[in-house]
Short mmCIF file of C-alpha atoms and ligand atoms in Angstrom, two decimals:
data_model
loop_
_atom_site.label_atom_id
_atom_site.label_comp_id
_atom_site.label_asym_id
_atom_site.label_seq_id
_atom_site.Cartn_x
_atom_site.Cartn_y
_atom_site.Cartn_z
CA MET A 1 -26.38 -14.39 15.68
CA SER A 2 -22.68 -14.15 14.98
CA LYS A 3 -20.44 -11.22 15.68
CA ALA A 4 -17.83 -10.26 13.01
CA ASP A 5 -14.04 -10.39 13.54
CA LEU A 6 -12.35 -7.47 12.19
CA ILE A 7 -8.73 -6.62 10.80
CA VAL A 8 -7.45 -3.47 10.86
CA GLY A 9 -4.01 -1.52 9.85
CA LEU A 10 -2.62 0.29 12.47
CA GLN A 11 0.34 2.00 11.25
CA TRP A 12 0.45 4.05 7.68
CA GLY A 13 -0.75 0.99 5.52
CA ASP A 14 1.01 -1.93 3.79
CA GLU A 15 1.31 -3.74 7.44
CA GLY A 16 0.50 -7.09 6.12
CA LYS A 17 -3.35 -7.13 6.37
CA GLY A 18 -3.69 -9.29 3.28
CA LYS A 19 -1.58 -12.07 4.43
CA ILE A 20 -3.52 -12.25 7.66
CA VAL A 21 -7.19 -11.95 6.20
CA ASP A 22 -6.00 -14.72 3.87
CA HIS A 23 -4.58 -16.90 6.72
CA MET A 24 -7.95 -16.14 8.67
CA ALA A 25 -10.25 -16.70 5.86
CA GLN A 26 -9.58 -20.30 6.24
CA THR A 27 -11.83 -20.34 8.61
CA HIS A 28 -14.57 -17.80 7.70
CA ASP A 29 -17.32 -18.18 5.51
CA TYR A 30 -17.73 -14.22 4.37
CA VAL A 31 -14.63 -11.76 4.02
CA CYS A 32 -16.12 -8.19 3.46
CA ARG A 33 -14.27 -4.70 2.59
CA PHE A 34 -15.53 -1.37 4.08
CA ALA A 35 -13.26 1.24 3.18
CA GLY A 36 -10.96 2.57 0.29
CA GLY A 37 -10.58 1.39 -3.07
CA HIS A 38 -7.96 0.43 -5.21
CA ASN A 39 -5.40 2.31 -3.66
CA ALA A 40 -5.30 -0.28 -1.45
CA GLY A 41 -2.76 -3.28 -2.60
CA HIS A 42 -2.72 -6.26 -0.48
CA THR A 43 -0.32 -9.08 -1.23
CA ILE A 44 -0.81 -12.68 -0.55
CA VAL A 45 1.84 -15.62 -1.12
CA ILE A 46 0.83 -19.09 -1.15
CA ASN A 47 3.14 -21.89 -1.90
CA GLY A 48 5.67 -19.34 -3.72
CA LYS A 49 2.93 -17.85 -5.55
CA LYS A 50 2.17 -14.01 -5.23
CA TYR A 51 -1.28 -12.12 -5.66
CA ALA A 52 -1.99 -8.14 -5.41
CA LEU A 53 -5.54 -7.87 -4.58
CA HIS A 54 -6.89 -4.25 -4.68
CA LEU A 55 -10.56 -4.33 -4.11
CA ILE A 56 -11.29 -7.81 -4.38
CA PRO A 57 -11.48 -8.95 -0.45
CA SER A 58 -8.35 -11.32 0.49
CA GLY A 59 -11.15 -14.29 1.03
CA VAL A 60 -11.03 -14.92 -2.65
CA LEU A 61 -8.14 -16.69 -2.40
CA ASN A 62 -9.82 -19.49 -0.18
CA ALA A 63 -12.29 -21.33 -2.43
CA LYS A 64 -14.96 -21.28 0.65
CA ALA A 65 -15.26 -17.84 1.10
CA LYS A 66 -17.60 -15.86 0.08
CA ASN A 67 -16.75 -12.07 -0.47
CA ILE A 68 -18.49 -8.72 0.05
CA VAL A 69 -17.71 -5.35 -1.10
CA GLY A 70 -19.57 -3.05 1.08
CA ASN A 71 -21.13 0.57 0.78
CA GLY A 72 -17.68 2.23 2.13
CA VAL A 73 -15.84 1.63 -0.74
CA VAL A 74 -15.34 3.27 -4.09
CA LEU A 75 -15.02 1.19 -6.52
CA SER A 76 -13.66 1.54 -10.23
CA PRO A 77 -15.61 -0.55 -12.38
CA LYS A 78 -12.84 -0.50 -15.08
CA ASP A 79 -10.05 -1.59 -12.81
CA PHE A 80 -12.32 -4.07 -10.87
CA ILE A 81 -12.97 -6.02 -13.84
CA ILE A 82 -9.43 -6.36 -14.29
CA GLU A 83 -9.16 -7.80 -10.98
CA MET A 84 -11.65 -10.06 -11.33
CA GLU A 85 -10.04 -11.36 -14.78
CA GLN A 86 -7.57 -13.35 -12.42
CA PHE A 87 -10.50 -15.59 -10.96
CA ASP A 88 -12.79 -17.64 -12.79
CA ASP A 89 -15.23 -18.72 -10.10
CA LEU A 90 -16.79 -15.39 -8.62
CA LYS A 91 -20.11 -16.32 -9.63
CA GLY A 92 -22.15 -16.52 -6.43
CA ARG A 93 -19.31 -15.46 -4.44
CA LEU A 94 -18.63 -11.70 -4.87
CA PHE A 95 -21.23 -9.44 -3.77
CA LEU A 96 -20.75 -5.59 -4.44
CA SER A 97 -22.80 -3.20 -2.48
CA ASP A 98 -25.59 -0.77 -4.52
CA LYS A 99 -24.68 1.90 -2.28
CA ALA A 100 -21.02 1.66 -3.28
CA HIS A 101 -19.59 4.89 -4.94
CA VAL A 102 -18.57 4.52 -8.65
CA LEU A 103 -15.21 5.88 -9.40
CA LEU A 104 -14.94 6.79 -13.01
CA PRO A 105 -11.84 7.67 -14.82
CA TYR A 106 -12.05 11.37 -14.68
CA HIS A 107 -11.58 11.04 -11.08
CA ALA A 108 -8.08 9.85 -11.46
CA LEU A 109 -7.58 12.52 -13.73
CA ILE A 110 -8.57 15.15 -11.40
CA ASP A 111 -6.57 13.49 -8.30
CA GLN A 112 -3.77 13.82 -10.68
CA ALA A 113 -3.97 17.04 -11.95
CA LYS A 114 -4.53 18.18 -8.12
CA GLU A 115 -1.39 16.69 -7.02
CA ARG A 116 0.38 18.60 -10.06
CA MET A 117 -0.97 21.77 -8.74
CA LYS A 118 0.02 21.30 -5.21
CA GLY A 119 3.67 21.02 -6.19
CA ASP A 120 5.85 20.32 -3.07
CA LYS A 121 2.98 20.41 -0.72
CA ALA A 122 1.37 16.98 -2.86
CA ILE A 123 -0.09 14.65 -0.56
CA GLY A 124 1.49 11.69 -2.14
CA THR A 125 -1.91 9.88 -3.32
CA THR A 126 -1.71 6.82 -5.67
CA GLY A 127 -3.38 8.76 -8.08
CA LYS A 128 -6.48 6.67 -8.55
CA GLY A 129 -8.64 9.04 -8.09
CA ILE A 130 -9.82 8.07 -4.38
CA GLY A 131 -9.99 11.85 -2.75
CA PRO A 132 -12.03 13.05 -5.91
CA ALA A 133 -14.61 10.12 -5.89
CA TYR A 134 -15.20 10.57 -2.25
CA GLY A 135 -15.37 14.16 -2.40
CA ASP A 136 -18.23 13.34 -4.89
CA LYS A 137 -19.92 11.10 -2.15
CA ILE A 138 -20.03 13.63 0.48
CA ALA A 139 -20.74 16.49 -1.72
CA ARG A 140 -23.74 14.28 -2.53
CA VAL A 141 -23.20 14.49 -6.42
CA GLY A 142 -21.43 10.87 -6.73
CA HIS A 143 -22.89 7.98 -8.55
CA ARG A 144 -24.06 4.64 -6.61
CA LEU A 145 -23.18 1.29 -7.77
CA GLY A 146 -26.88 0.66 -8.27
CA GLU A 147 -27.42 2.92 -10.79
CA LEU A 148 -25.19 0.91 -13.49
CA LEU A 149 -27.90 -0.61 -13.77
CA ASN A 150 -29.56 1.70 -15.59
CA PRO A 151 -26.88 2.87 -18.23
CA GLU A 152 -28.61 5.26 -19.88
CA LYS A 153 -29.80 7.34 -17.05
CA LEU A 154 -26.57 7.17 -15.68
CA THR A 155 -25.35 8.49 -18.97
CA ALA A 156 -27.33 11.36 -18.78
CA LYS A 157 -26.32 11.95 -15.33
CA ILE A 158 -22.89 11.86 -15.86
CA LEU A 159 -22.98 14.28 -18.80
CA ALA A 160 -25.37 16.64 -16.57
CA TYR A 161 -22.23 16.70 -13.82
CA PHE A 162 -19.83 17.21 -16.49
CA GLU A 163 -21.96 20.33 -17.96
CA GLN A 164 -22.57 21.46 -14.01
CA ASN A 165 -18.50 21.38 -13.78
CA LYS A 166 -17.28 22.58 -16.98
CA ALA A 167 -15.04 24.91 -15.56
CA ILE A 168 -13.35 22.62 -13.24
CA PHE A 169 -13.03 20.08 -15.83
CA ALA A 170 -11.45 22.71 -18.48
CA ALA A 171 -8.97 23.90 -15.49
CA MET A 172 -8.03 20.27 -15.16
CA GLU A 173 -7.75 19.40 -18.75
CA VAL A 174 -10.38 16.60 -18.30
CA GLU A 175 -12.40 16.11 -21.65
CA THR A 176 -16.37 15.51 -21.65
CA PRO A 177 -17.04 12.18 -22.70
CA LYS A 178 -19.10 11.42 -25.95
CA GLU A 179 -22.33 10.30 -25.17
CA ALA A 180 -22.20 7.26 -27.02
CA ASP A 181 -18.76 6.03 -25.90
CA LEU A 182 -20.02 6.62 -22.13
CA LEU A 183 -23.21 4.98 -22.94
CA ALA A 184 -21.05 1.91 -24.40
CA GLU A 185 -18.67 2.00 -21.29
CA LEU A 186 -21.32 1.51 -18.67
CA GLU A 187 -23.13 -1.03 -20.59
CA GLY A 188 -19.97 -3.06 -20.74
CA TYR A 189 -19.49 -2.55 -17.07
CA LYS A 190 -23.10 -3.55 -16.39
CA ALA A 191 -22.46 -6.77 -18.26
CA VAL A 192 -20.08 -7.80 -16.01
CA LEU A 193 -20.70 -6.47 -12.72
CA GLY A 194 -24.63 -6.20 -12.92
CA ALA A 195 -25.01 -9.73 -11.66
CA HIS A 196 -23.04 -8.98 -8.41
CA ILE A 197 -24.94 -5.95 -7.43
CA VAL A 198 -27.05 -6.51 -4.61
CA ASP A 199 -28.36 -4.94 -1.14
CA THR A 200 -25.29 -6.06 1.04
CA THR A 201 -26.61 -4.19 4.10
CA GLN A 202 -29.52 -6.79 3.83
CA LEU A 203 -27.10 -9.17 3.22
CA MET A 204 -24.89 -8.78 6.06
CA TRP A 205 -28.04 -8.80 8.66
CA LYS A 206 -29.02 -12.11 6.92
CA ILE A 207 -25.75 -13.99 7.33
CA MET A 208 -25.19 -12.73 10.74
CA ASP A 209 -28.81 -13.89 11.54
CA GLU A 210 -27.62 -17.41 10.01
CA ASP A 211 -24.77 -17.39 12.61
CA LYS A 212 -22.03 -17.30 9.76
CA LYS A 213 -18.41 -16.87 10.28
CA ILE A 214 -17.25 -13.21 9.24
CA LEU A 215 -14.41 -11.30 8.91
CA LEU A 216 -13.90 -7.59 7.91
CA GLU A 217 -11.05 -6.13 5.97
CA GLY A 218 -9.58 -2.92 6.76
CA ALA A 219 -7.61 -1.22 4.04
CA GLN A 220 -4.58 1.60 4.29
CA GLY A 221 -4.07 2.28 8.23
CA THR A 222 -5.14 3.83 11.12
CA MET A 223 -2.73 7.20 10.84
CA LEU A 224 -4.09 7.15 6.98
CA ASP A 225 -7.67 8.02 8.53
CA ILE A 226 -9.19 10.81 7.44
CA ASP A 227 -10.02 11.91 11.01
CA HIS A 228 -7.38 10.37 13.09
CA GLY A 229 -4.36 10.38 11.03
CA THR A 230 -1.97 12.86 9.76
CA TYR A 231 -4.45 15.24 8.10
CA PRO A 232 -4.02 16.29 5.28
CA TYR A 233 -1.55 13.62 4.40
CA VAL A 234 -4.30 10.77 4.93
CA THR A 235 -6.51 9.23 2.46
CA SER A 236 -10.02 9.99 2.21
CA SER A 237 -11.95 7.50 4.06
CA THR A 238 -12.45 6.04 7.76
CA THR A 239 -9.70 3.39 7.90
CA VAL A 240 -10.32 2.87 11.51
CA ALA A 241 -12.69 -0.05 13.31
CA SER A 242 -15.78 2.16 13.20
CA GLY A 243 -15.73 2.51 9.42
CA ALA A 244 -16.77 -1.01 9.20
CA CYS A 245 -20.06 -0.24 11.02
CA ALA A 246 -20.71 2.77 8.56
CA GLY A 247 -18.96 0.85 5.37
CA LEU A 248 -21.26 -2.28 6.17
CA GLY A 249 -24.44 -1.11 7.72
CA ILE A 250 -23.78 -3.04 10.98
CA ASN A 251 -23.77 -1.82 14.21
CA PRO A 252 -20.95 -1.44 16.61
CA LYS A 253 -22.25 -4.46 18.87
CA ASP A 254 -22.15 -6.74 15.77
CA ILE A 255 -18.32 -6.20 15.94
CA GLY A 256 -16.58 -9.39 17.51
CA LYS A 257 -12.51 -9.65 18.08
CA VAL A 258 -10.74 -6.68 16.42
CA THR A 259 -7.09 -7.57 15.41
CA GLY A 260 -4.65 -5.16 14.76
CA ILE A 261 -2.03 -5.46 11.95
CA ALA A 262 1.29 -3.89 12.46
CA LYS A 263 4.91 -4.44 11.25
CA ALA A 264 7.71 -4.96 13.61
CA TYR A 265 9.12 -1.59 12.30
CA CYS A 266 7.10 1.10 10.05
CA THR A 267 6.67 2.46 6.74
CA ARG A 268 4.56 4.93 5.02
CA VAL A 269 4.68 5.70 1.26
CA GLY A 270 3.45 9.12 0.09
CA ASN A 271 4.26 12.67 1.99
CA GLY A 272 3.50 13.56 5.51
CA PRO A 273 4.81 13.31 8.93
CA PHE A 274 6.52 10.03 10.00
CA PRO A 275 8.59 10.76 13.42
CA SER A 276 10.63 7.39 13.48
CA GLU A 277 11.73 7.27 9.74
CA ASP A 278 15.22 6.73 9.34
CA PHE A 279 17.02 8.47 6.51
CA GLY A 280 20.23 6.55 6.83
CA ASP A 281 21.58 3.08 6.22
CA GLU A 282 19.23 1.42 8.91
CA GLY A 283 16.36 2.60 6.92
CA ASP A 284 17.92 1.48 3.49
CA ARG A 285 18.52 -1.78 4.72
CA LEU A 286 14.85 -2.28 6.49
CA ARG A 287 13.42 -1.21 2.56
CA LYS A 288 15.52 -3.63 1.17
CA ALA A 289 14.77 -6.80 3.48
CA GLY A 290 11.47 -6.00 3.63
CA HIS A 291 11.08 -5.34 -0.09
CA GLU A 292 9.18 -2.05 0.83
CA PHE A 293 8.03 -0.98 -2.87
CA GLY A 294 4.35 -0.14 -3.32
CA THR A 295 1.99 -3.04 -4.28
CA THR A 296 -0.12 -0.65 -6.03
CA THR A 297 2.26 2.51 -7.47
CA GLY A 298 5.83 0.66 -7.36
CA ARG A 299 7.10 3.53 -4.95
CA PRO A 300 9.77 3.14 -2.59
CA ARG A 301 8.31 3.17 0.63
CA ARG A 302 9.70 5.59 3.47
CA CYS A 303 11.11 3.15 6.30
CA GLY A 304 11.65 3.40 9.86
CA TRP A 305 11.28 2.18 13.51
CA PHE A 306 8.02 0.91 15.56
CA ASP A 307 6.54 3.84 16.71
CA ALA A 308 5.06 2.66 20.15
CA VAL A 309 3.31 6.31 20.58
CA ALA A 310 1.43 5.95 17.39
CA MET A 311 0.77 2.41 18.05
CA ARG A 312 -1.04 3.19 21.66
CA HIS A 313 -3.07 5.88 19.45
CA ALA A 314 -4.16 3.35 17.05
CA VAL A 315 -4.72 0.51 19.64
CA ARG A 316 -7.40 2.73 21.68
CA VAL A 317 -8.90 4.14 18.65
CA ASN A 318 -9.59 0.70 17.16
CA GLY A 319 -10.18 -0.88 19.96
CA VAL A 320 -7.54 -3.86 18.94
CA ASP A 321 -7.89 -7.11 20.94
CA GLN A 322 -4.67 -8.51 19.72
CA VAL A 323 -2.06 -7.29 17.45
CA SER A 324 -0.61 -9.24 14.57
CA LEU A 325 2.93 -8.43 14.58
CA MET A 326 4.29 -8.77 11.02
CA LYS A 327 7.60 -9.14 9.15
CA LEU A 328 9.72 -9.76 12.34
CA ASP A 329 12.03 -11.28 9.85
CA VAL A 330 13.15 -8.40 8.32
CA LEU A 331 14.76 -7.16 11.41
CA ASP A 332 16.86 -10.35 11.33
CA GLY A 333 20.59 -9.59 11.62
CA PHE A 334 20.29 -6.24 12.80
CA LYS A 335 22.72 -5.66 15.58
CA GLU A 336 20.48 -3.11 17.78
CA VAL A 337 16.69 -2.73 17.13
CA LYS A 338 14.93 0.92 17.75
CA VAL A 339 11.47 1.76 19.19
CA CYS A 340 10.07 5.11 19.51
CA VAL A 341 8.89 5.31 22.94
CA ALA A 342 7.86 9.01 23.42
CA TYR A 343 8.01 12.08 21.41
CA GLU A 344 9.69 15.63 22.25
CA VAL A 345 7.66 18.71 21.12
CA ASP A 346 9.14 22.29 22.06
CA GLY A 347 11.41 20.64 24.73
CA LYS A 348 8.69 18.52 26.58
CA GLU A 349 8.46 14.91 26.35
CA ILE A 350 4.78 13.54 25.40
CA ASP A 351 3.36 10.24 25.21
CA TYR A 352 0.62 10.88 22.90
CA VAL A 353 0.13 11.85 19.25
CA PRO A 354 -0.24 15.66 19.01
CA TYR A 355 -2.11 17.69 16.87
CA GLU A 356 0.68 18.45 14.48
CA LEU A 357 2.72 15.20 14.34
CA GLU A 358 5.28 17.08 12.32
CA ASP A 359 6.60 19.07 15.54
CA ALA A 360 7.52 15.55 16.75
CA THR A 361 11.01 14.44 17.59
CA PRO A 362 11.12 10.76 18.54
CA ILE A 363 12.99 9.38 21.68
CA TYR A 364 14.07 5.90 21.08
CA LYS A 365 15.16 2.84 23.22
CA SER A 366 17.46 0.44 21.95
CA PHE A 367 17.10 -3.43 22.00
CA PRO A 368 19.24 -5.95 21.53
CA GLY A 369 19.02 -7.53 18.04
CA TRP A 370 19.11 -11.58 16.87
CA ASP A 371 20.11 -13.64 13.85
CA LYS A 372 16.98 -15.40 12.69
CA THR A 373 13.33 -15.50 12.85
CA GLU A 374 12.72 -16.04 9.25
CA GLY A 375 10.12 -19.11 8.45
CA VAL A 376 10.16 -19.86 12.62
CA GLN A 377 6.40 -21.00 13.27
CA ASP A 378 6.49 -21.71 16.88
CA PHE A 379 6.91 -18.91 19.51
CA ASP A 380 9.39 -21.06 21.64
CA LYS A 381 11.51 -21.52 18.76
CA LEU A 382 12.08 -17.83 18.37
CA PRO A 383 15.71 -16.28 19.94
CA ASP A 384 15.26 -15.18 23.25
CA THR A 385 16.01 -11.60 22.32
CA ALA A 386 13.29 -11.76 19.72
CA LYS A 387 10.86 -12.86 22.37
CA SER A 388 11.89 -10.06 24.85
CA TYR A 389 11.44 -7.53 21.59
CA ILE A 390 7.76 -8.72 21.35
CA LYS A 391 7.20 -8.58 25.28
CA ALA A 392 8.56 -5.18 25.44
CA LEU A 393 6.41 -4.06 22.61
CA GLU A 394 3.36 -5.40 24.20
CA GLU A 395 4.10 -3.74 27.83
CA MET A 396 4.50 -0.45 26.13
CA ILE A 397 1.06 -0.90 24.06
CA GLY A 398 -0.53 -2.51 26.68
CA THR A 399 -1.98 -5.21 24.26
CA LYS A 400 -1.21 -8.85 23.68
CA MET A 401 0.80 -10.07 20.07
CA GLY A 402 -1.55 -13.08 19.44
CA ILE A 403 0.03 -13.43 15.95
CA ILE A 404 3.60 -13.26 14.74
CA SER A 405 4.66 -13.13 10.93
CA THR A 406 7.78 -14.59 10.16
CA SER A 407 7.55 -14.64 6.26
CA PRO A 408 5.21 -13.93 3.40
CA GLU A 409 4.15 -17.10 3.22
CA ARG A 410 0.73 -18.41 4.63
CA ALA A 411 2.08 -20.89 6.77
CA ASP A 412 4.82 -18.79 8.27
CA THR A 413 2.51 -17.68 10.94
CA ILE A 414 2.85 -18.17 14.73
CA ILE A 415 -0.61 -18.17 16.76
CA ARG A 416 -0.21 -17.56 20.48
P1 GDP B 1 -1.26 -4.85 3.11
O1 GDP B 1 -1.49 -3.47 2.24
O2 GDP B 1 -1.56 -4.49 4.56
O3 GDP B 1 -2.13 -6.19 3.00
O4 GDP B 1 0.17 -5.38 3.04
P2 GDP B 1 1.17 -5.23 1.64
O5 GDP B 1 0.67 -6.65 1.02
O6 GDP B 1 0.80 -3.96 0.87
O7 GDP B 1 2.71 -5.12 2.14
C1 GDP B 1 2.91 -6.09 2.98
C2 GDP B 1 4.25 -6.89 2.34
O8 GDP B 1 4.93 -7.57 3.01
C3 GDP B 1 3.75 -8.09 1.14
O9 GDP B 1 4.62 -8.00 -0.05
C4 GDP B 1 3.63 -9.50 1.62
O10 GDP B 1 3.93 -10.58 1.23
C5 GDP B 1 4.79 -9.03 3.13
N1 GDP B 1 4.67 -9.86 3.95
C6 GDP B 1 3.40 -10.05 4.89
N2 GDP B 1 4.24 -10.41 5.97
C7 GDP B 1 5.43 -10.95 5.88
C8 GDP B 1 6.05 -11.25 6.89
O11 GDP B 1 5.93 -11.67 8.06
N3 GDP B 1 7.59 -11.27 6.41
C9 GDP B 1 7.84 -10.66 5.31
N4 GDP B 1 9.28 -10.64 5.08
N5 GDP B 1 7.04 -10.19 4.28
C10 GDP B 1 5.66 -10.25 4.60
P1 IMO B 2 -3.04 -0.87 2.11
O1 IMO B 2 -4.60 -0.95 1.92
C1 IMO B 2 -0.17 2.45 1.91
C2 IMO B 2 -1.89 6.56 0.91
C3 IMO B 2 -0.84 7.28 -0.31
C4 IMO B 2 -1.12 8.59 0.19
C5 IMO B 2 -2.26 8.65 0.82
C6 IMO B 2 -3.39 9.46 -0.03
O2 IMO B 2 -2.74 -1.68 0.74
O3 IMO B 2 -2.36 -0.44 3.15
P2 IMO B 2 -4.70 8.26 -1.81
O4 IMO B 2 -4.78 7.55 -3.09
O5 IMO B 2 -5.78 7.50 -1.03
O6 IMO B 2 -5.56 9.19 -1.71
O7 IMO B 2 -3.57 8.42 -1.18
O8 IMO B 2 -2.35 7.47 1.39
N1 IMO B 2 -2.23 5.17 0.91
C7 IMO B 2 -1.66 4.17 1.27
N2 IMO B 2 -0.76 3.88 1.61
N3 IMO B 2 -1.18 1.65 1.73
C8 IMO B 2 -2.28 1.60 1.21
O9 IMO B 2 -3.30 0.75 1.24
C9 IMO B 2 -2.54 3.19 0.75
N4 IMO B 2 -3.79 3.52 0.23
C10 IMO B 2 -3.46 5.02 0.24
O10 IMO B 2 0.33 6.75 -0.67
O11 IMO B 2 0.20 8.94 1.03
MG1 MG B 3 -0.78 -2.61 0.79
#
């Protein structure tokens, strides 16, 4: 029986998970998403051509790999269908869990209305409806993908839901859909998605029993996890390794090698604490060199330095076996590269993530920079100062950096 390899984000998302999932998909039979929704944006570049994936697993660009979207996901049929249109060969290689929750347009409207009402306390969500869809799931009033197979019954259920929540919908200025329109919409979804909806838990067990090579694709990052991130400035799902079990119906013993994805610096999109954020020229330079603008919303990402304290937290929470260090090339040409090695809270130095990360001031250590790592495919060919930076990070976080990425291209990946 095979164990599943796991890819998980270790920072605030956008670490470069898509690139590594795509790279590893070449040697895996199945790629499976276990959490999040189309708030995610995973970019893959192959021979100069760029693909942006949101919910379809990043194995899809590999003709051989089959793709599973697990029960832990919230799926917007409308957006998923648009995403599917990029590919014409999905029959028999895309499986959607009948237990995944359906995200409908009103979830997005509620998300946006709630953000507006929060004013300067807004989370800075992607506005895609993720929080309201997971909220419905946990409140046990959500709709599962399996229900799409019976559009009449689901229409009645959704209309009853609108009736029960009419005060809330009115406050949010969300109109009740007309029955005929809703039915037609759901029938349209069924026509495209129906053939892909299966019991993916049984499928997971079957392919493990058949000894298939399985890769689990995380979305978002550890610091956006609903429990282990910077609450309430987080997303609404379990983004960490343990989410893969609940989100696919597998058990902890089914998990094999855990690869954590981390940038050689740090970014965050949306609001919330980010101790090593650089508000000056260096932050700007990172944003420009790293093209740090969101794949999903196009928002500029906040940029700063590698945070070794938050990284140790992430390594432990996820049980990381190796780190894949991304975007080393973005630091090319910096005279000095900084790393946050500890925090100061109330005049005391600490080496862990405190209850309120907002209260933490970073303590930095500087490392000498280097000229160029871009496109390097061999560890020995990296400049000595870049190698020393990587080794220092490894020591600080107690984990090997087994993969190093030096450009968006699939091929520019060092495996050690
Ligand atoms: P994900 O959400 O974790 O999959 O990451 P995103 O795709 O949102 O953001 C990562 C961005 O960095 C994408 O535009 C990638 O093409 C790009 N990228 C990935 N690895 C590297 C790298 O090593 N160097 C550079 N310069 N860009 C990279
Ligand atoms: P990938 O998979 C970066 C952030 C949003 C916001 C917070 C809550 O590409 O790494 P939500 O819409 O989920 O309710 O927003 O989470 N966020 C991400 N940031 N990468 C992502 O995904 C994200 N998905 C959500 O910006 O701060
Ligand atoms: Mg992304």
